[in-house]
CSV table of C-alpha atoms in Angstrom, one decimal:
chain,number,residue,atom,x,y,z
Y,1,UNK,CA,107.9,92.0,123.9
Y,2,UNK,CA,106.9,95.4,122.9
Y,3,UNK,CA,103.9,95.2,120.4
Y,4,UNK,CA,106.0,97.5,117.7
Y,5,UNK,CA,108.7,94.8,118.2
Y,6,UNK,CA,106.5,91.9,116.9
Y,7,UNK,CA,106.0,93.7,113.5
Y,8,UNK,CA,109.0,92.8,111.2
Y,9,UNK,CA,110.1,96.0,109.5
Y,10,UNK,CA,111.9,95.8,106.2
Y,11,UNK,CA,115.7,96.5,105.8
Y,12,UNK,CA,114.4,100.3,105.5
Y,13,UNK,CA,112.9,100.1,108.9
Y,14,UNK,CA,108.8,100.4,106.8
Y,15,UNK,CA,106.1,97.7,107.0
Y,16,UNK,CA,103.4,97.9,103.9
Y,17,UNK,CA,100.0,99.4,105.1
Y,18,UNK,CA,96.8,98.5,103.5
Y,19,UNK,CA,93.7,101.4,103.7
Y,20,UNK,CA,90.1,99.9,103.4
Y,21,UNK,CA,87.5,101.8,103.8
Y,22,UNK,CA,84.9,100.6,106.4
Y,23,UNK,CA,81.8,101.5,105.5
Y,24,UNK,CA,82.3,100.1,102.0
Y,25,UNK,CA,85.3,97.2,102.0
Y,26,UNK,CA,86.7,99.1,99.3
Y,27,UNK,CA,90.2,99.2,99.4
Y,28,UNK,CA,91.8,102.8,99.1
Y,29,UNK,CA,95.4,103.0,99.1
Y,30,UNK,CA,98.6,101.1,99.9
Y,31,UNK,CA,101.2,103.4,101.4
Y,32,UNK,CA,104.4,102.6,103.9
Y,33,UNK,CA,104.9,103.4,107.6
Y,34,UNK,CA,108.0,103.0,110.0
Y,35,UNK,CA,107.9,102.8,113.8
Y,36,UNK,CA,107.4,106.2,114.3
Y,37,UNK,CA,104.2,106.7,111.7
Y,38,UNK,CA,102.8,103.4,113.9
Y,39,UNK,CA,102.8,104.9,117.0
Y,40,UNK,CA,101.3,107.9,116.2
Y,41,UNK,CA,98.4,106.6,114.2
Y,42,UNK,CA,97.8,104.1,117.2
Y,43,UNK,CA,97.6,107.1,119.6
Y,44,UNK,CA,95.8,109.3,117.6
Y,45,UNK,CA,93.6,107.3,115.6
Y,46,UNK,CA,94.6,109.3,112.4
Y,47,UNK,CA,96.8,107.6,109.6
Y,48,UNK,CA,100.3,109.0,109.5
Y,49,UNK,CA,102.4,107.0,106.8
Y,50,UNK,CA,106.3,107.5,106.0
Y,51,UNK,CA,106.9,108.8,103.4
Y,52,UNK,CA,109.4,107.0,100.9
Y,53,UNK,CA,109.8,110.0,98.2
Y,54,UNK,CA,110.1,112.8,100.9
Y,55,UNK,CA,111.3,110.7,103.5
Y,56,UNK,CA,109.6,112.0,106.4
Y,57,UNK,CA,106.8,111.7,108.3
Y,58,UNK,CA,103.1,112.1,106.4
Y,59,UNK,CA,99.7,112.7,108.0
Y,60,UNK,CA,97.5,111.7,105.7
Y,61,UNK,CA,95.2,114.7,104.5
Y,62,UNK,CA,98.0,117.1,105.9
Y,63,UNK,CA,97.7,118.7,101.9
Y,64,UNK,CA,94.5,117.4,101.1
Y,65,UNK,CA,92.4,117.7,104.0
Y,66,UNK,CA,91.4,114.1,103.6
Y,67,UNK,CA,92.7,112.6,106.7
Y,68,UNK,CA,92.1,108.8,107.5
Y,69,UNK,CA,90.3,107.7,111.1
Y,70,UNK,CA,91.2,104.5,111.8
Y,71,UNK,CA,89.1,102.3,113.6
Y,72,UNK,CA,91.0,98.9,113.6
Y,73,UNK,CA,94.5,97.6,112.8
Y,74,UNK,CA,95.1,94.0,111.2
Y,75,UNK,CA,98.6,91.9,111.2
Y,76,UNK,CA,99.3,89.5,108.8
Y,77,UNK,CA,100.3,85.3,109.7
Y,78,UNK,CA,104.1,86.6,109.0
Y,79,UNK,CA,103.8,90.0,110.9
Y,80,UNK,CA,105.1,91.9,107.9
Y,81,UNK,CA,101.7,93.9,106.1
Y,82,UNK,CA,99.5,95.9,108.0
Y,83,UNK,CA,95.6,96.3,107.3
Y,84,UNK,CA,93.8,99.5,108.6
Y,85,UNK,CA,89.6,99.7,108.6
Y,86,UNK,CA,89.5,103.8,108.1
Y,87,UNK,CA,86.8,106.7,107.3
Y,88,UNK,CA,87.9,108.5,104.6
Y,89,UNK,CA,86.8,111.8,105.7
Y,90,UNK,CA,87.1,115.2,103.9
Y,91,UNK,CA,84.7,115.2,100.9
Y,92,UNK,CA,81.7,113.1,100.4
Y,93,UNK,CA,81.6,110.9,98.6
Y,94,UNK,CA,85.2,110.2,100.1
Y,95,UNK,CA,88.5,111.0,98.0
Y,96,UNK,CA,91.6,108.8,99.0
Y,97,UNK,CA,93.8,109.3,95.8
Y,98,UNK,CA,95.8,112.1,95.3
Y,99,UNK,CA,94.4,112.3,91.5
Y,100,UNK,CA,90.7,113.3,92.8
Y,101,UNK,CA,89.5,109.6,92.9
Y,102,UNK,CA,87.8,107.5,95.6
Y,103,UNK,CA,90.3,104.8,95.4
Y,104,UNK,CA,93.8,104.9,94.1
Y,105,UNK,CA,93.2,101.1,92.8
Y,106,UNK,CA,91.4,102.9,89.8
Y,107,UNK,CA,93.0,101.4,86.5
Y,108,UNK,CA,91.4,98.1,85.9
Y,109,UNK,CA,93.1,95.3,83.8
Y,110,UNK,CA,91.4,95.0,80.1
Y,111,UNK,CA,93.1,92.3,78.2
Y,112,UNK,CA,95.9,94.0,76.8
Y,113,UNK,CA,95.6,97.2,78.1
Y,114,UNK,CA,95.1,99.0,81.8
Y,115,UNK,CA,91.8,101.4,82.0
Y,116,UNK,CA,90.9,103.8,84.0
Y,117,UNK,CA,87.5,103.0,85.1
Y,118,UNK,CA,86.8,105.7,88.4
Y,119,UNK,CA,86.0,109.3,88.2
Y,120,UNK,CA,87.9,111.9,88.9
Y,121,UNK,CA,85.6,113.6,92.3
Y,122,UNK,CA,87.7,116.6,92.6
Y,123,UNK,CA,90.2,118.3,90.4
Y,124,UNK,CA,93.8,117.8,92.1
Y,125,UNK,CA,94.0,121.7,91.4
Y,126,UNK,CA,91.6,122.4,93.8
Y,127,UNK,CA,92.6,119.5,96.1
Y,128,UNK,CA,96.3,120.9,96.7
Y,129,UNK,CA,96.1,124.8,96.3
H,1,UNK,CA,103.6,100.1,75.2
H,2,UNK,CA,103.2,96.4,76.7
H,3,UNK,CA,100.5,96.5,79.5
H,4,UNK,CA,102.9,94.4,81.4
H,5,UNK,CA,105.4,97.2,80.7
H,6,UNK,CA,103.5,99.6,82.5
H,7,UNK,CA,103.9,98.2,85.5
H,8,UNK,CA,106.2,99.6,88.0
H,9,UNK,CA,108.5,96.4,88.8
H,10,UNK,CA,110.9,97.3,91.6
H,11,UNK,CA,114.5,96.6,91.8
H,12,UNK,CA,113.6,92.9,92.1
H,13,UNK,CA,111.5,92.7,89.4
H,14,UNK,CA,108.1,92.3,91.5
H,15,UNK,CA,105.1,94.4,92.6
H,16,UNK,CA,103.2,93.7,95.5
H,17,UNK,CA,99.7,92.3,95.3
H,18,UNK,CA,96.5,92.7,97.6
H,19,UNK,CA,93.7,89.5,97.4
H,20,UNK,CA,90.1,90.9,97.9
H,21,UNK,CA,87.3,88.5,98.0
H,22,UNK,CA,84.5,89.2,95.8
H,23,UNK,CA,81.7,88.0,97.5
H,24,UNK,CA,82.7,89.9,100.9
H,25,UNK,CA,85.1,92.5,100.4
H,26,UNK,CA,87.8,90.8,103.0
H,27,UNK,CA,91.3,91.3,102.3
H,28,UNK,CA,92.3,87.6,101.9
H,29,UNK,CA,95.8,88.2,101.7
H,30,UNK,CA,99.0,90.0,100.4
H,31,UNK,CA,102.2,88.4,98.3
H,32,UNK,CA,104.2,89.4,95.3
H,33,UNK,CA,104.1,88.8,91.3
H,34,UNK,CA,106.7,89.1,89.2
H,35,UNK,CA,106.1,90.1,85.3
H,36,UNK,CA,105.9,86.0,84.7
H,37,UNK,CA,103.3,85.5,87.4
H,38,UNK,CA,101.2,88.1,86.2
H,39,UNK,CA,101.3,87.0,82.9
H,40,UNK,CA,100.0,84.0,84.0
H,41,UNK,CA,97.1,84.7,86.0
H,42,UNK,CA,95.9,87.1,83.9
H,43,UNK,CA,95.8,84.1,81.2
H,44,UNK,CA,94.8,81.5,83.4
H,45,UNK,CA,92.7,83.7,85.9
H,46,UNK,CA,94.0,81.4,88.6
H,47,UNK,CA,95.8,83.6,91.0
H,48,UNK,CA,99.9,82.6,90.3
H,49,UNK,CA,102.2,84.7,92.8
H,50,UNK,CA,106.0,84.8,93.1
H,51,UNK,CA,107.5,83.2,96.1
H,52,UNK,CA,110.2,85.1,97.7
H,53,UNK,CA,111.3,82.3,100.0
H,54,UNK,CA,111.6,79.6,97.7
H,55,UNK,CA,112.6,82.2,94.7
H,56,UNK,CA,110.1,80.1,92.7
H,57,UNK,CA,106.1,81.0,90.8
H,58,UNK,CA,103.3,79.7,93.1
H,59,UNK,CA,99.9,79.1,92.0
H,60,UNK,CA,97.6,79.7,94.8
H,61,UNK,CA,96.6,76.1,96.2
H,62,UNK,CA,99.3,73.9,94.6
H,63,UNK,CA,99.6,72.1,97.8
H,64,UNK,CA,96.5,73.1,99.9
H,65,UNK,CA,94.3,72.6,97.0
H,66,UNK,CA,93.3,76.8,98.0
H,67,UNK,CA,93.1,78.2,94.8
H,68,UNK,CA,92.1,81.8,93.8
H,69,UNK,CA,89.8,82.3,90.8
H,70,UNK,CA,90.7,85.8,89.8
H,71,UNK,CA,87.9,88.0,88.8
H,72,UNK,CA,89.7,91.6,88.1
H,73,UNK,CA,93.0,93.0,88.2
H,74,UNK,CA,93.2,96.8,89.9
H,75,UNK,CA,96.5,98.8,89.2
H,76,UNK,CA,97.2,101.8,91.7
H,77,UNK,CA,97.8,105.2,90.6
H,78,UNK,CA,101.3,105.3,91.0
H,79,UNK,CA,101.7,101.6,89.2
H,80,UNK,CA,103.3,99.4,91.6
H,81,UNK,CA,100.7,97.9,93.3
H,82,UNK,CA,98.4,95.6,91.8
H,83,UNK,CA,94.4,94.9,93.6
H,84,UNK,CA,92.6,91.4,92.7
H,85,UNK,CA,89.3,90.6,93.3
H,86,UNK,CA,89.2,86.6,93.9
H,87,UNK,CA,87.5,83.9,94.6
H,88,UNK,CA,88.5,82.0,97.2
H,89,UNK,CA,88.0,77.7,96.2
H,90,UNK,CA,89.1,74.7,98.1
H,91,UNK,CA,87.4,75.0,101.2
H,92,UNK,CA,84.0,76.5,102.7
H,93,UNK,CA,84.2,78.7,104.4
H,94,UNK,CA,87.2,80.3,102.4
H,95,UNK,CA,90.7,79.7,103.6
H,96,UNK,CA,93.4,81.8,102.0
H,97,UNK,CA,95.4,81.6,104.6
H,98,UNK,CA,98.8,78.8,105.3
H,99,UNK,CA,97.6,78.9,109.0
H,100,UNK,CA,94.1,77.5,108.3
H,101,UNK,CA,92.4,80.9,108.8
H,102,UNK,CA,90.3,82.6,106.1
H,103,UNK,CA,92.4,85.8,106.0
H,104,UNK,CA,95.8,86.4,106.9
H,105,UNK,CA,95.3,89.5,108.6
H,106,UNK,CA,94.0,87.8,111.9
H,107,UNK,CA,96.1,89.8,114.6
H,108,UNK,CA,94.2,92.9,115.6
H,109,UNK,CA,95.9,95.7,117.4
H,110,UNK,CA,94.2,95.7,121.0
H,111,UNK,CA,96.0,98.5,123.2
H,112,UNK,CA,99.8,97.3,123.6
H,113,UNK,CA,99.6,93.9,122.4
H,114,UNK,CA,98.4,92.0,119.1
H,115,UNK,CA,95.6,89.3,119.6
H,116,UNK,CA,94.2,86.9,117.4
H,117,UNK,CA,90.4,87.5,116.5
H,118,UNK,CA,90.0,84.4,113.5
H,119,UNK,CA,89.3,81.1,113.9
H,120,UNK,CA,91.7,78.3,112.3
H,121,UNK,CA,88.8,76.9,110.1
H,122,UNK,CA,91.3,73.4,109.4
H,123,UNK,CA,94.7,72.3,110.7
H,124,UNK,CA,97.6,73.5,108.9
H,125,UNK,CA,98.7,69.6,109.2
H,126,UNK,CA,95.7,68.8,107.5
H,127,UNK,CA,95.8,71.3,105.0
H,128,UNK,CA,99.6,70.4,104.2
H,129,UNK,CA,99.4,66.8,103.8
């Protein structure tokens, strides 16, 4: 069986992809590929995600500059989420979220409120001009 | 506004959630909460999840005794994904996953095939009694 066989795409053809960062274990971003987006981050060693608002294709850092290598790619036990070790690459120290942040995971839980707890690296302004 | 109103809940009325262990920065595993299961863990700070399958709430290690001690909850930028750093109880070393491996994400990406590069720490059978 062909290896993108095994993984069990959704009813919209997408598995979930998990980013962590190798060089810290901090995770960076969640995003969606389809078959397509698979193979070509496989073959290139680049993250390309689907996706889901444009419906198309995505290289990560295509916009941003702030493309993903990807040195490893995890299954999970029911073949459905994908985890992906990556170099965040394009500013140091590395900027995953579109907002400017390192990580997109930056709103933490505070009792009875969410707080954002990361700092904005660059402005998004200057990110996307 | 309700800090359980702010999450994004898709059309099902659940938001996917990543397990990170504290102490080693592994992504343990990923499942789904609904507004009811977050509630819950974020009173009891014992990870409770929504099974899809059985359409039920799940507290991590109900029957495999596995249960997450959850340390902080992480809310992505776009607010429909949630991040928790856990503890993982029950066994040592950590098992989070049903297969008897410590994380679910044991199938590597190796060329054109997927192989399996974690131990099973304890059998399922044992685990499942």
């Amino acid at each position: 069986m062909d290896w993108l066989d095994q993984v069990k795409w959704d009813s919209a053809g997408l598995v979930p992809v998990i980013a962590q960062e190798q060089s810290s274990g901090d995770v960076l971003m969640f995003a969606w590929m389809d078959r397509e987006a698979l193979r070509q981050t496989v073959e290139t060693k680049r993250a390309v995600y689907f996706s889901r608002s444009r419906n198309r294709l995505w290289t990560k850092g295509e916009a941003s500059g702030h493309h993903q290598q990807v040195h490893e790619i995890r299954m999970d036990c029911d073949n459905d989420v994908l985890l992906m070790k990556v170099t965040q690459h394009g500013h140091d120290p590395s900027i995953a979220c579109h907002t400017g942040r390192h990580s997109c995971f930056y709103q933490r839980q505070d009792g009875n409120r969410w707080t954002d707890v990361e700092p904005v690296l660059k402005d998004p302004g200057a990110i996307y001009t």
